[in-house]
Short mmCIF file of C-alpha atoms in Angstrom, two decimals:
data_model
loop_
_atom_site.label_atom_id
_atom_site.label_comp_id
_atom_site.label_asym_id
_atom_site.label_seq_id
_atom_site.Cartn_x
_atom_site.Cartn_y
_atom_site.Cartn_z
CA MET E 263 77.72 96.17 96.76
CA PHE E 264 77.01 92.70 98.77
CA THR E 265 74.58 90.86 96.41
CA PHE E 266 76.83 87.65 96.26
CA GLU E 267 74.73 84.20 96.45
CA GLY E 268 75.34 80.98 97.66
CA THR E 269 78.62 80.22 99.57
CA LYS E 270 79.73 84.18 98.81
CA LEU E 271 76.99 85.10 100.68
CA GLN E 272 77.47 83.15 103.60
CA ALA E 273 80.98 84.58 103.70
CA MET E 274 79.31 88.26 103.40
CA SER E 275 77.16 87.37 106.21
CA PHE E 276 80.37 86.03 108.28
CA LEU E 277 81.79 89.69 107.87
CA GLU E 278 78.68 91.34 108.86
CA GLN E 279 78.33 88.96 112.24
CA LEU E 280 81.88 90.15 112.99
CA GLY E 281 81.05 93.74 112.38
CA ILE E 282 82.95 94.32 109.17
CA SER E 283 81.14 96.81 106.99
CA SER E 284 81.88 98.06 103.28
CA HIS E 285 84.09 100.40 104.98
CA ASN E 286 86.61 99.60 108.12
CA HIS E 287 89.06 101.14 109.88
CA GLY E 288 92.73 98.84 109.67
CA LEU E 289 94.32 99.21 112.79
CA SER E 290 93.61 97.42 116.13
CA THR E 291 95.12 96.60 119.43
CA GLY E 292 92.85 94.28 120.31
CA GLN E 293 89.01 95.04 121.18
CA HIS E 294 89.74 98.64 120.28
CA TRP E 295 89.87 100.01 116.77
CA LEU E 296 91.72 103.11 116.01
CA GLY E 297 91.11 105.93 113.68
CA SER E 298 93.37 106.96 110.58
CA THR E 299 94.10 109.67 108.08
CA GLY E 300 95.69 106.84 105.94
CA GLU E 301 94.07 106.30 102.66
CA SER E 302 91.66 103.74 101.95
CA ILE E 303 92.19 100.55 99.89
CA THR E 304 89.77 98.28 98.55
CA SER E 305 89.36 94.67 98.43
CA PHE E 306 88.48 93.16 95.22
CA SER E 307 87.80 89.30 95.01
CA PRO E 308 89.57 88.04 92.20
CA VAL E 309 86.83 85.20 91.96
CA ASP E 310 84.77 87.67 89.91
CA GLY E 311 86.49 91.15 89.93
CA LYS E 312 84.00 92.71 92.31
CA PRO E 313 84.69 94.66 95.24
CA ILE E 314 84.08 93.60 98.65
CA ALA E 315 85.03 96.31 101.28
CA SER E 316 87.13 99.24 101.81
CA VAL E 317 89.56 99.64 104.72
CA PHE E 318 91.56 102.47 105.96
CA THR E 319 95.49 102.21 106.27
CA ALA E 320 97.76 103.18 109.12
CA ASP E 321 99.01 106.78 109.33
CA LYS E 322 102.29 107.41 111.13
CA ASP E 323 100.41 108.41 114.44
CA ALA E 324 98.02 105.55 114.42
CA TYR E 325 101.09 103.41 114.11
CA GLU E 326 103.03 105.00 117.05
CA ALA E 327 99.79 104.78 118.93
CA VAL E 328 99.65 100.69 118.32
CA ILE E 329 103.58 100.46 119.15
CA ALA E 330 103.08 102.16 122.63
CA LYS E 331 100.06 100.02 123.23
CA ALA E 332 102.06 97.16 122.50
CA GLU E 333 105.08 98.21 124.69
CA GLU E 334 102.75 98.83 127.76
CA ALA E 335 100.94 95.25 127.15
CA PHE E 336 104.00 93.56 126.93
CA LEU E 337 105.20 94.57 130.53
CA THR E 338 101.81 92.40 131.96
CA TRP E 339 101.83 89.98 129.44
CA ARG E 340 105.51 88.71 129.74
CA THR E 341 104.60 88.01 133.64
CA TRP E 342 101.46 85.69 132.97
CA PRO E 343 102.75 81.80 133.41
CA ALA E 344 103.08 80.30 130.31
CA PRO E 345 100.64 77.58 130.82
CA LYS E 346 97.93 80.41 131.48
CA ARG E 347 99.07 81.96 128.31
CA GLY E 348 98.82 78.81 126.41
CA GLU E 349 95.31 78.46 127.90
CA VAL E 350 94.12 81.43 126.30
CA VAL E 351 95.38 80.00 123.21
CA ARG E 352 93.68 76.78 123.63
CA GLN E 353 90.27 78.75 123.58
CA LEU E 354 91.45 80.69 120.51
CA SER E 355 92.07 77.22 118.87
CA ASN E 356 88.40 76.22 120.01
CA LYS E 357 86.89 79.60 118.48
CA LEU E 358 88.46 78.80 115.45
CA ARG E 359 86.77 75.60 115.50
CA GLU E 360 83.58 77.15 115.56
CA TYR E 361 84.07 79.45 112.88
CA LYS E 362 86.39 77.23 110.58
CA GLU E 363 83.68 77.02 107.81
CA PRO E 364 82.97 81.17 107.48
CA LEU E 365 86.54 82.04 107.74
CA GLY E 366 87.81 79.49 105.46
CA LYS E 367 85.15 80.51 102.69
CA LEU E 368 86.52 83.95 103.30
CA VAL E 369 89.72 82.91 102.42
CA SER E 370 88.58 81.36 99.21
CA TRP E 371 86.55 84.40 98.34
CA GLU E 372 89.06 87.10 98.95
CA MET E 373 92.30 85.14 98.30
CA GLY E 374 90.75 83.08 95.35
CA LYS E 375 91.85 79.38 96.43
CA SER E 376 89.74 76.31 96.53
CA LEU E 377 87.29 76.01 99.29
CA GLN E 378 88.99 72.97 100.46
CA GLU E 379 92.02 74.67 100.21
CA GLY E 380 90.47 77.61 102.64
CA LEU E 381 88.78 75.13 104.76
CA GLY E 382 92.60 73.26 104.94
CA GLU E 383 94.32 76.94 106.01
CA VAL E 384 91.94 77.19 109.00
CA GLN E 385 92.69 73.75 109.88
CA GLU E 386 96.37 74.68 110.07
CA MET E 387 95.56 77.75 112.59
CA ILE E 388 93.80 75.15 114.83
CA ASP E 389 96.65 72.72 114.51
CA ILE E 390 99.28 75.49 114.99
CA CYS E 391 97.36 76.30 118.36
CA ASP E 392 97.01 72.96 119.87
CA PHE E 393 100.82 72.59 119.49
CA ALA E 394 101.10 75.93 121.21
CA VAL E 395 99.04 75.00 124.12
CA GLY E 396 101.40 71.68 124.63
CA LEU E 397 104.66 73.83 123.85
CA SER E 398 103.49 76.59 126.84
CA ARG E 399 104.60 73.85 129.17
CA GLN E 400 107.78 72.98 127.48
CA LEU E 401 109.54 76.22 127.22
CA TYR E 402 112.79 74.00 128.33
CA GLY E 403 116.34 75.49 128.74
CA LEU E 404 119.49 72.82 129.66
CA THR E 405 121.33 72.43 132.70
CA MET E 406 125.20 72.13 132.28
CA HIS E 407 127.99 70.90 134.54
CA SER E 408 129.99 73.84 136.18
CA GLU E 409 133.88 73.38 136.16
CA ARG E 410 133.71 75.04 139.63
CA PRO E 411 132.57 73.22 142.60
CA GLY E 412 129.48 74.28 144.21
CA HIS E 413 128.04 75.94 141.27
CA ARG E 414 125.06 75.60 139.30
CA MET E 415 124.68 76.47 135.74
CA TYR E 416 121.83 76.35 133.28
CA GLU E 417 120.22 78.35 130.64
CA GLN E 418 116.60 79.73 130.28
CA TRP E 419 114.27 81.37 127.75
CA HIS E 420 112.90 84.95 128.07
CA PRO E 421 110.30 86.54 125.58
CA LEU E 422 111.72 89.35 123.27
CA GLY E 423 109.11 91.91 123.19
CA ILE E 424 107.17 93.00 120.01
CA VAL E 425 107.25 90.72 117.03
CA GLY E 426 106.39 92.18 114.02
CA ILE E 427 104.51 89.85 111.17
CA ILE E 428 104.56 90.72 107.80
CA SER E 429 102.54 87.89 105.77
CA ALA E 430 101.50 87.57 102.21
CA PHE E 431 98.52 87.29 100.37
CA ASN E 432 98.48 83.23 99.35
CA PHE E 433 98.38 82.43 102.97
CA PRO E 434 96.46 85.61 104.45
CA VAL E 435 95.49 83.59 107.92
CA ALA E 436 97.78 80.72 108.58
CA VAL E 437 101.25 82.25 108.56
CA TRP E 438 100.09 84.60 110.95
CA SER E 439 98.81 82.11 113.21
CA TRP E 440 102.41 80.18 113.03
CA ASN E 441 104.04 83.30 114.41
CA THR E 442 101.38 84.49 116.89
CA ALA E 443 100.50 81.09 118.31
CA LEU E 444 104.15 80.64 119.44
CA ALA E 445 105.10 83.84 120.04
CA TRP E 446 102.08 84.51 122.34
CA VAL E 447 102.94 80.92 124.53
CA CYS E 448 106.73 82.34 124.66
CA GLY E 449 105.41 85.79 126.33
CA ASP E 450 105.60 87.84 123.32
CA VAL E 451 103.06 90.59 121.95
CA CYS E 452 102.59 90.56 118.28
CA ILE E 453 101.76 93.47 115.53
CA TRP E 454 100.76 91.87 112.17
CA LYS E 455 100.65 93.78 108.92
CA PRO E 456 98.41 91.15 106.55
CA SER E 457 99.07 91.92 102.91
CA GLU E 458 96.98 94.80 101.55
CA LYS E 459 95.84 92.32 98.91
CA ALA E 460 93.58 90.44 101.46
CA PRO E 461 93.08 92.69 104.54
CA LEU E 462 89.72 91.51 105.46
CA CYS E 463 90.93 88.23 106.13
CA GLY E 464 93.51 89.93 108.79
CA ILE E 465 90.36 92.07 109.86
CA ALA E 466 88.21 88.89 110.61
CA CYS E 467 91.39 87.21 112.59
CA GLN E 468 91.69 90.37 114.91
CA LYS E 469 87.93 90.52 115.65
CA ILE E 470 87.75 86.38 116.48
CA THR E 471 91.12 86.75 118.63
CA ALA E 472 89.41 90.01 120.26
CA GLU E 473 86.54 87.65 121.15
CA VAL E 474 88.55 85.44 123.11
CA PHE E 475 91.24 87.92 124.87
CA ARG E 476 88.03 89.93 125.83
CA ASP E 477 86.76 86.74 128.03
CA CYS E 478 90.35 85.74 129.04
CA GLU E 479 90.95 89.45 130.18
CA VAL E 480 94.53 89.47 127.93
CA PRO E 481 95.67 93.12 128.18
CA GLU E 482 94.93 95.30 125.35
CA GLY E 483 97.98 95.47 122.65
CA VAL E 484 98.76 91.67 122.94
CA SER E 485 97.38 91.40 119.63
CA ASN E 486 97.55 94.28 117.01
CA LEU E 487 96.54 94.93 113.60
CA VAL E 488 97.84 97.38 111.27
CA ILE E 489 97.29 97.37 107.35
CA GLY E 490 99.07 99.56 104.75
CA GLY E 491 101.67 98.70 102.05
CA ARG E 492 105.30 98.89 101.33
CA GLU E 493 105.76 102.07 103.40
CA LEU E 494 104.19 100.03 106.51
CA GLY E 495 106.38 97.48 105.96
CA GLU E 496 109.46 99.92 106.20
CA TRP E 497 108.26 101.11 109.82
CA LEU E 498 108.24 97.70 111.02
CA SER E 499 111.56 96.51 109.81
CA HIS E 500 113.47 99.81 110.78
CA ASP E 501 111.92 100.10 114.25
CA HIS E 502 114.39 99.52 117.25
CA ARG E 503 111.49 98.78 119.47
CA ILE E 504 110.47 95.66 117.52
CA PRO E 505 113.28 92.96 118.11
CA LEU E 506 111.94 90.57 115.75
CA VAL E 507 109.98 90.84 112.40
CA SER E 508 108.82 87.63 110.93
CA ALA E 509 108.13 88.57 107.05
CA THR E 510 106.57 86.00 104.29
CA GLY E 511 106.95 87.03 100.71
CA SER E 512 109.07 87.31 97.58
CA THR E 513 113.14 87.40 97.68
CA ARG E 514 113.12 90.91 96.98
CA MET E 515 111.36 91.91 99.66
CA GLY E 516 113.05 89.65 102.11
CA LYS E 517 116.02 91.24 101.30
CA ALA E 518 114.95 94.91 101.97
CA VAL E 519 113.50 93.55 105.50
CA GLY E 520 116.56 91.48 106.15
CA ALA E 521 119.03 94.59 105.44
CA ALA E 522 116.90 96.96 107.54
CA VAL E 523 116.30 94.72 110.37
CA GLY E 524 119.88 93.78 110.38
CA GLY E 525 121.18 97.20 110.03
CA ARG E 526 119.69 97.74 113.43
CA LEU E 527 121.14 94.50 114.90
CA GLY E 528 117.61 93.12 115.36
CA ARG E 529 116.49 89.94 114.24
CA SER E 530 114.35 88.85 111.18
CA LEU E 531 112.81 85.60 110.27
CA LEU E 532 112.56 85.43 106.60
CA GLU E 533 110.19 83.03 104.61
CA LEU E 534 110.86 83.93 101.04
CA GLY E 535 110.47 82.69 97.46
CA GLY E 536 110.93 78.88 96.19
CA ASN E 537 111.50 77.27 92.95
CA ASN E 538 110.75 73.53 94.12
CA ALA E 539 111.37 70.57 92.02
CA ILE E 540 110.48 66.66 92.18
CA ILE E 541 112.85 64.09 90.93
CA ILE E 542 110.95 61.33 89.24
CA SER E 543 112.88 58.19 89.27
CA GLN E 544 113.02 55.46 87.24
CA HIS E 545 111.92 53.37 89.92
CA ALA E 546 109.04 55.50 91.05
CA ASP E 547 105.47 54.70 91.45
CA LEU E 548 104.48 56.86 88.34
CA ASP E 549 100.74 56.75 89.42
CA ILE E 550 101.13 58.32 92.92
CA SER E 551 103.94 60.51 91.59
CA VAL E 552 101.10 61.87 89.20
CA ILE E 553 98.71 62.97 92.07
CA GLY E 554 101.79 64.52 93.95
CA CYS E 555 102.98 66.57 90.85
CA VAL E 556 99.85 67.72 89.93
CA PHE E 557 98.49 68.89 93.11
CA GLY E 558 101.70 70.56 93.51
CA ALA E 559 101.81 72.39 90.46
CA VAL E 560 98.02 73.73 90.25
CA GLY E 561 97.18 74.29 94.06
CA THR E 562 96.46 77.54 94.89
CA ALA E 563 96.74 78.06 91.23
CA GLY E 564 100.63 77.75 91.55
CA GLN E 565 100.69 80.70 94.33
CA ARG E 566 102.08 78.87 97.09
CA CYS E 567 106.03 79.34 98.10
CA THR E 568 106.04 75.36 98.28
CA SER E 569 104.36 75.14 94.68
CA THR E 570 106.14 72.63 92.36
CA ARG E 571 107.67 74.45 89.59
CA ARG E 572 110.02 71.68 88.09
CA LEU E 573 109.83 68.16 87.24
CA ILE E 574 113.17 66.19 86.81
CA ILE E 575 112.29 63.05 85.04
CA HIS E 576 114.90 60.30 84.22
CA ALA E 577 114.98 59.73 80.76
CA SER E 578 113.79 56.27 80.32
CA VAL E 579 110.35 57.16 81.84
CA PHE E 580 110.01 60.78 80.60
CA ASP E 581 107.58 60.35 77.69
CA GLN E 582 105.35 57.89 79.64
CA PHE E 583 105.33 60.29 82.55
CA ARG E 584 104.72 63.55 80.30
CA ASP E 585 101.82 61.70 78.74
CA LYS E 586 100.19 60.94 82.33
CA LEU E 587 100.71 64.42 83.18
CA VAL E 588 99.08 65.83 80.31
CA LYS E 589 96.10 63.34 80.62
CA ALA E 590 95.86 64.74 84.42
CA TYR E 591 95.77 68.15 82.90
CA ARG E 592 93.15 67.79 80.56
CA GLN E 593 90.73 66.77 83.53
CA LEU E 594 91.21 69.70 85.88
CA LYS E 595 88.20 71.96 86.41
CA ILE E 596 88.93 75.77 86.48
CA GLY E 597 86.48 78.27 87.79
CA ASP E 598 85.04 79.38 91.04
CA PRO E 599 87.11 78.31 93.69
CA LEU E 600 84.10 78.15 95.83
CA GLN E 601 82.33 75.98 93.70
CA ALA E 602 82.81 71.82 94.88
CA GLY E 603 85.10 69.72 92.43
CA VAL E 604 86.95 72.83 91.25
CA HIS E 605 90.56 72.09 91.21
CA VAL E 606 92.03 75.63 90.09
CA GLY E 607 90.92 78.74 90.85
CA PRO E 608 92.21 82.47 89.99
CA LEU E 609 95.29 84.19 90.26
CA ILE E 610 95.23 87.19 93.11
CA ASP E 611 95.25 90.00 90.65
CA GLN E 612 96.09 91.34 86.96
CA ASP E 613 99.78 91.86 87.85
CA ALA E 614 100.19 88.09 88.50
CA VAL E 615 98.63 87.28 85.05
CA ALA E 616 100.92 89.57 83.74
CA ALA E 617 103.77 88.07 85.54
CA TYR E 618 102.68 84.53 84.08
CA LEU E 619 102.25 85.71 80.78
CA ARG E 620 105.75 87.50 80.85
CA ALA E 621 107.08 84.01 81.79
CA VAL E 622 105.22 82.25 79.14
CA GLU E 623 107.03 84.46 76.19
CA GLN E 624 110.23 84.22 77.85
CA CYS E 625 110.02 80.25 78.17
CA LYS E 626 109.25 80.47 74.40
CA LYS E 627 112.14 82.65 73.45
CA GLU E 628 114.52 80.31 75.08
CA GLY E 629 113.25 77.36 73.23
CA GLY E 630 110.77 75.87 75.76
CA ARG E 631 107.91 73.66 74.27
CA PHE E 632 104.71 73.81 75.75
CA VAL E 633 103.01 70.51 76.00
CA VAL E 634 100.29 71.72 77.91
CA GLU E 635 99.28 75.19 76.38
CA PRO E 636 99.08 78.55 78.46
CA GLY E 637 96.68 81.22 78.09
CA VAL E 638 94.25 83.63 79.92
CA LEU E 639 90.45 82.44 80.12
CA THR E 640 87.68 84.74 78.98
CA GLY E 641 83.69 84.77 79.01
CA GLU E 642 81.56 85.35 81.83
CA GLN E 643 82.76 82.87 84.33
CA PHE E 644 86.19 84.22 84.08
CA SER E 645 85.05 88.07 84.32
CA SER E 646 87.45 89.09 86.45
CA GLY E 647 90.40 88.64 84.22
CA CYS E 648 92.22 86.59 86.91
CA TYR E 649 92.09 83.17 85.46
CA VAL E 650 94.69 81.31 83.54
CA LYS E 651 95.43 77.83 81.96
CA PRO E 652 97.91 75.41 84.20
CA CYS E 653 100.30 74.67 81.63
CA ILE E 654 103.49 72.37 80.97
CA ALA E 655 106.78 73.05 79.26
CA GLU E 656 109.39 70.90 78.12
CA VAL E 657 112.92 72.77 78.85
CA GLU E 658 116.71 72.53 79.43
CA PRO E 659 117.58 72.65 82.98
CA GLY E 660 119.85 75.84 82.00
CA PHE E 661 117.12 78.08 80.73
CA GLY E 662 117.03 81.48 82.57
CA ILE E 663 113.50 81.36 83.30
CA VAL E 664 113.37 77.72 85.16
CA HIS E 665 115.67 79.61 87.97
CA GLN E 666 113.04 82.22 88.26
CA GLU E 667 110.14 82.04 90.72
CA THR E 668 106.67 82.49 89.00
CA PHE E 669 103.88 82.63 91.16
CA ALA E 670 101.61 81.11 88.70
CA PRO E 671 100.47 77.39 87.60
CA ILE E 672 103.59 76.99 85.07
CA LEU E 673 105.31 73.32 85.16
CA TYR E 674 108.78 73.13 83.84
CA ILE E 675 109.53 69.03 82.84
CA MET E 676 113.09 68.34 81.95
CA LYS E 677 115.15 65.02 81.73
CA TYR E 678 118.37 63.32 83.63
CA ASP E 679 120.51 60.35 83.44
CA THR E 680 121.66 59.76 86.74
CA ILE E 681 120.66 60.29 89.94
CA GLU E 682 123.61 62.89 90.85
CA GLU E 683 122.81 64.75 88.14
CA ALA E 684 119.18 64.96 89.03
CA ILE E 685 120.40 66.34 92.53
CA ALA E 686 122.50 68.74 90.69
CA ILE E 687 119.94 70.41 88.79
CA GLN E 688 117.37 70.32 91.52
CA ASN E 689 120.24 72.14 93.73
CA GLY E 690 121.10 74.44 90.97
CA VAL E 691 118.69 77.24 91.77
CA PRO E 692 118.82 80.16 93.82
CA GLN E 693 116.07 79.07 96.04
CA GLY E 694 116.39 76.22 98.79
CA LEU E 695 112.67 75.81 100.12
CA SER E 696 110.98 72.57 99.28
CA SER E 697 112.06 69.39 97.32
CA ALA E 698 111.23 65.72 96.81
CA ILE E 699 112.02 62.73 95.14
CA MET E 700 109.60 59.76 93.93
CA THR E 701 111.47 56.65 94.01
CA LEU E 702 110.93 53.00 95.62
CA ASN E 703 115.06 52.77 95.36
CA LEU E 704 116.17 52.75 98.90
CA ARG E 705 119.81 53.92 97.82
CA GLU E 706 118.31 56.89 95.94
CA SER E 707 116.18 57.91 98.46
CA GLU E 708 119.14 58.19 101.06
CA LEU E 709 121.26 59.81 98.90
CA PHE E 710 118.59 62.41 98.23
CA LEU E 711 118.22 63.07 102.12
CA SER E 712 121.90 62.77 102.77
CA GLN E 713 124.51 65.63 102.82
CA ARG E 714 125.05 65.07 99.41
CA GLY E 715 121.46 65.22 98.58
CA SER E 716 118.82 68.07 98.39
CA ASP E 717 120.20 71.47 99.53
CA CYS E 718 116.56 72.61 100.86
CA GLY E 719 114.83 73.17 103.95
CA ILE E 720 112.21 70.43 103.26
CA ALA E 721 113.16 67.38 101.38
CA ASN E 722 110.17 64.75 100.97
CA VAL E 723 110.56 61.17 99.65
CA ASN E 724 107.18 59.79 97.89
CA ILE E 725 105.11 62.98 98.75
CA GLY E 726 104.94 66.07 96.92
CA THR E 727 106.75 69.49 97.63
CA SER E 728 103.30 71.38 99.08
CA GLY E 729 101.10 70.62 102.14
CA ALA E 730 103.63 70.69 105.03
CA GLU E 731 102.53 69.74 108.60
CA ILE E 732 102.97 72.10 111.65
CA GLY E 733 104.52 69.50 113.66
CA GLY E 734 108.20 70.09 111.59
CA ALA E 735 109.74 73.52 111.32
CA PHE E 736 109.01 75.07 107.79
CA GLY E 737 111.55 76.83 106.12
CA GLY E 738 114.36 76.92 103.58
CA GLU E 739 117.92 77.87 102.67
CA LYS E 740 119.78 80.07 100.27
CA GLU E 741 117.33 82.95 98.82
CA THR E 742 114.43 81.47 100.74
CA GLY E 743 116.13 83.42 103.79
CA GLY E 744 116.69 80.48 106.18
CA GLY E 745 113.93 81.06 108.84
CA ARG E 746 112.10 78.22 110.47
CA GLU E 747 108.23 78.56 111.60
CA SER E 748 105.84 76.31 113.23
CA GLY E 749 106.94 73.10 114.66
CA SER E 750 110.30 71.67 115.91
CA ASP E 751 111.96 74.16 118.21
CA ALA E 752 110.98 77.13 116.00
CA TRP E 753 109.56 78.53 119.30
CA LYS E 754 113.38 79.54 119.89
CA ALA E 755 113.21 82.30 117.50
CA TYR E 756 110.61 84.36 119.43
CA MET E 757 112.60 83.88 122.88
CA ARG E 758 115.70 85.33 124.04
CA ARG E 759 118.26 82.93 125.61
CA GLN E 760 119.95 83.60 128.86
CA THR E 761 122.55 81.38 130.63
CA ASN E 762 122.85 81.33 134.36
CA THR E 763 125.40 80.38 136.42
CA ILE E 764 124.92 80.20 140.91
CA ASN E 765 127.44 79.92 143.43
CA TYR E 766 126.20 78.47 146.45
CA THR E 767 129.75 78.33 148.16
CA THR E 768 131.69 80.47 150.68
CA THR E 769 134.44 80.80 148.25
CA LEU E 770 134.67 82.56 144.69
CA PRO E 771 136.56 80.26 142.20
CA LEU E 772 137.11 81.65 139.05
CA ALA E 773 136.51 79.72 135.42
CA GLN E 774 139.63 78.53 133.64
CA GLY E 775 141.43 78.09 137.02
CA ILE E 776 142.37 81.74 136.83
CA LYS E 777 143.62 82.84 140.29
CA PHE E 778 142.84 86.67 141.66
CA ASP E 779 143.64 86.58 145.34
CA LEU E 780 143.36 89.90 147.29
#
């Protein structure tokens, strides 16, 4: 089965080094891997369409065993001082540095993104671990003045318990680390359900983590892995023993998770779809704008939640900028993402290709005109059938397809006349994740960032919509779900706030001046 050459062979060697074979158990409580009577799923590489390995999914009994071990581990893990938990995460960061190249190659091989993006995703893991190490000494609360004399009032933060993590295929390792690195230093334990389209990346991360946790004598059950499909996600969402479920994926999936978790009054952290736009002002530097737009549109073959889907271009520079885009698209190299110099790899599977084709047909029916033609690539180099052409269509802002998110490299371009009109078009879709404006005009940029500007969780000036840094909170509004992960104060989602008041006097005054004498 494993006959790949070059970087694929190196990725295979990495799997073997971690003890991952052609058939694997997809459930782990840390160093121990559990048996299951669940079905077997096979991971196929979209690069060449060939099978990589098979994984047994979780059945209900195995799931219950993982939950029990996680509950037990939490009772001990929460008592570790936060800086000591941070030291464990620091050592994981060092281990990820050691494994950066082979893990990055595995991400590219199993998911299909370019090697540079695969390596960049592992770097995100390293960065968030470093961030979490510092955070472990900054889980601060506030001290407030009490209206009652001789009283001290303050707030503190405690861990929640079990954090369920449901991640998507397009970032098969980074999003997990955004959640776990913070949750662990906060004192939580985690149960991760990776995408069934990229299960080997999940197993690899669990194996790497187990190495570190074993050496640090971390309790079994702090890091848990369960692999399965929709039913497993429903178990996690409905389970009252899991106070927080963090889910990344489609808006449809997020609505189901949010309803299930909300129905039991649990917490959900939702990172859902995006339909991201860049406004190209007549005052823009068009040359740097092209770079930001093209990477945003074709990076990861358009399979990022922050991918650029729409360009809103001022009428006075529309033709000029469109021609620059077309020229840039002609220079794109499509092919094996593990090869140097390739800009665009495959879509994740045939279902994604079908969605791409449906969107293309709908765009044409609504009157869209393709200035860079779409299509599915054929030939030996594209034997998996998952390679498509990045395309550009001139459209009107009101087209129905423009309001939908298609996880594929389809870019819609449209005109505007005033900056107010451009912002209205930008905001006029159900999603609200990432946005950008390209302009050298201070008034335009400030308007775009003001309360009258972008309604997205991320708003950039003179950079694209994708490529967020871990230092800032990541997430969006409206149908993007409202969740925030990664930097800033996103750690608060993984903890519960407690307000404390201490009376150190010999009397018992009541708040609001209430008298209650006996």
